[in-house]
XYZ file of N, CA and C in Angstrom:
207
model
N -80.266 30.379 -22.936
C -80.417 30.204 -21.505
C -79.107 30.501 -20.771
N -78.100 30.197 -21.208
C -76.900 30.331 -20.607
C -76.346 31.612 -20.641
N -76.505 32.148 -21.548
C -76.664 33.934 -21.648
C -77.045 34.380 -20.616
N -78.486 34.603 -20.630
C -79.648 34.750 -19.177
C -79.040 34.500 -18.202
N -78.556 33.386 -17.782
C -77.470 33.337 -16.135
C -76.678 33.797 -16.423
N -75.833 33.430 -17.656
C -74.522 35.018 -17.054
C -74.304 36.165 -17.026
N -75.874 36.891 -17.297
C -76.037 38.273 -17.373
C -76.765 38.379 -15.870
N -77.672 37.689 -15.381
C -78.274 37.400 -13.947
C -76.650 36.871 -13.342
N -75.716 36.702 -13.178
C -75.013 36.109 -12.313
C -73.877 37.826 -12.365
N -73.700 38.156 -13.616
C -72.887 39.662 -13.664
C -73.424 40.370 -12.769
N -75.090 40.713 -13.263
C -75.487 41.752 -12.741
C -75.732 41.597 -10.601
N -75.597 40.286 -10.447
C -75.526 40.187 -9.057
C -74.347 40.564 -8.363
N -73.162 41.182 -9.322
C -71.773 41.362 -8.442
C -71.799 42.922 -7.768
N -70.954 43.386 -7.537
C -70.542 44.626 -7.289
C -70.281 45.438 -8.425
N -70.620 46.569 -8.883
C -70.339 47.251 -9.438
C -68.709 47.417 -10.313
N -68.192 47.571 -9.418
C -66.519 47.548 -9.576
C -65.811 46.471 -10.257
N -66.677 45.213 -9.191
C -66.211 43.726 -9.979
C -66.766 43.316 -11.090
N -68.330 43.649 -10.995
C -68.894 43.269 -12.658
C -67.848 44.112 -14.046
N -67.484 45.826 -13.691
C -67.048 46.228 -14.974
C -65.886 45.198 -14.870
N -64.976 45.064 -14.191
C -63.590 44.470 -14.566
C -63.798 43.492 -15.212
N -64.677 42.147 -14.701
C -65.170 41.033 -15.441
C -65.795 41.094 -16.660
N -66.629 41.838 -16.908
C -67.110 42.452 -18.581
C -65.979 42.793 -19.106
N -64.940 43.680 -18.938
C -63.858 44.028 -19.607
C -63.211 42.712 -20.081
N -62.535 42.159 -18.955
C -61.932 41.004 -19.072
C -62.288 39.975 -20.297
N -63.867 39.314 -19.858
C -64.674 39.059 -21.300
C -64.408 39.309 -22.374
N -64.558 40.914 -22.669
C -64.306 41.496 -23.891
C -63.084 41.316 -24.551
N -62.152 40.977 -23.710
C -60.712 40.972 -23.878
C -59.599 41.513 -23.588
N -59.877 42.471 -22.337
C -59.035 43.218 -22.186
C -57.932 43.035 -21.263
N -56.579 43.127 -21.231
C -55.623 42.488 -20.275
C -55.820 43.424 -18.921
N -55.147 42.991 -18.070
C -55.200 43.771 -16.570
C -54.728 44.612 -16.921
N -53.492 45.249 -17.581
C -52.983 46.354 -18.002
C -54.038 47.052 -18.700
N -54.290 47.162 -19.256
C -55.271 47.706 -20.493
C -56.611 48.045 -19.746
N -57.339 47.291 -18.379
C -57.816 47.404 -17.612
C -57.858 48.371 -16.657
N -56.606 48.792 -15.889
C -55.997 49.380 -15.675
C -56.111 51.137 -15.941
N -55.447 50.690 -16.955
C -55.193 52.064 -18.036
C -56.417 52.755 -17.986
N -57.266 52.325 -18.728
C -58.355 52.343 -18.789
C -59.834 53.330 -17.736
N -59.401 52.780 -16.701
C -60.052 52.518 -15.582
C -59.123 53.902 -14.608
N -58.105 53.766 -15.028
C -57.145 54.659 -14.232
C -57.531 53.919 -12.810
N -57.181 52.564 -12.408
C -57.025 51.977 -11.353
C -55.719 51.012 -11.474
N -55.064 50.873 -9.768
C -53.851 49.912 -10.243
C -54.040 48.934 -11.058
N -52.639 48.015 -11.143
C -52.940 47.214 -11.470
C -52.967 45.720 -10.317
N -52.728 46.084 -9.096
C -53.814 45.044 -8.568
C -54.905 45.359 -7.750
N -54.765 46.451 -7.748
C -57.138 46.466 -8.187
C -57.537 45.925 -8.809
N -57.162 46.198 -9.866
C -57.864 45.466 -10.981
C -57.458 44.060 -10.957
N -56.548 43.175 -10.940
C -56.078 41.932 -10.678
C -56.904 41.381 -9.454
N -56.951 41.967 -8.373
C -57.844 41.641 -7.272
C -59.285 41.497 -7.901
N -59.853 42.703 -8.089
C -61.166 42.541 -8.689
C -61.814 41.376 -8.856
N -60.678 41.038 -10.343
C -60.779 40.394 -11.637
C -60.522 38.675 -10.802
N -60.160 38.691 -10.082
C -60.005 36.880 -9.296
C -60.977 36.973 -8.803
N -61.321 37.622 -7.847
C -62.816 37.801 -6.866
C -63.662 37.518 -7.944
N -63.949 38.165 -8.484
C -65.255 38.340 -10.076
C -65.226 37.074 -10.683
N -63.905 36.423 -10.894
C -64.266 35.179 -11.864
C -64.411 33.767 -10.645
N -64.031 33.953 -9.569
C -64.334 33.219 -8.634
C -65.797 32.950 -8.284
N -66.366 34.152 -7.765
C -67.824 34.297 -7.656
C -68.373 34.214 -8.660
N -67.976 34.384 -10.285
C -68.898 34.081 -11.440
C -68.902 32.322 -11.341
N -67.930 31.518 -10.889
C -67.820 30.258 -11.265
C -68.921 29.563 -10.107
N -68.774 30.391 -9.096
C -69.560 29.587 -8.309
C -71.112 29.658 -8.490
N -71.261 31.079 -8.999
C -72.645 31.429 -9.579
C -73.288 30.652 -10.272
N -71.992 30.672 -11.563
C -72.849 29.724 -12.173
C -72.936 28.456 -12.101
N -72.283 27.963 -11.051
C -72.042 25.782 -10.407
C -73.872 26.212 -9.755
N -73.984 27.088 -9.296
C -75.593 27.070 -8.831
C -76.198 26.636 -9.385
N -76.832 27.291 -10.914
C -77.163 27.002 -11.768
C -76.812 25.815 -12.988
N -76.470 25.020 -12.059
C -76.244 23.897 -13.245
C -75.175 23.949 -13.902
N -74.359 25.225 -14.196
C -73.306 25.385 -15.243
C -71.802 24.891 -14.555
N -71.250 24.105 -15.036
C -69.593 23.722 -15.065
C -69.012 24.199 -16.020
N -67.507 24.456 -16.111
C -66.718 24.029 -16.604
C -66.810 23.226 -18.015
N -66.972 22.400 -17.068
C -67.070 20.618 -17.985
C -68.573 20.603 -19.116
N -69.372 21.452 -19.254
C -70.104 21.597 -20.417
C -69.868 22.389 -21.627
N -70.674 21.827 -22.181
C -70.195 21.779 -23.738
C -70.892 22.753 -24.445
């Protein structure tokens, strides 16, 4: 279930902001992001706050915190 919202909460972003946030996920540093992407690096730093901001609040919608286990 928690999968399911955070693939429904990705796919509700922007284009731009969902790849950075999938990257990020995956593991990738802002540099490497970057590189990558052939975008600065605070594009991508911007993005990547916006994206995990709006993912957190996405998922406080849905029931999900932080604070679960």
């Amino acid at each position: 279930e928690l999968k399911i919202t955070l693939e429904k909460a990705l796919n509700s972003m922007l284009q731009d902001i969902r790849i950075v946030v999938k990257l990020h996920l995956a593991g990738m540093s802002i540099e490497e992001m970057a590189d990558f992407l052939n975008w600065s690096n605070n594009r991508v730093r911007h993005l990547l706050y916006r994206g995990l901001k709006d993912l957190r609040v996405k998922l406080n919608e849905h029931g999900v915190n932080k604070n679960d286990k």
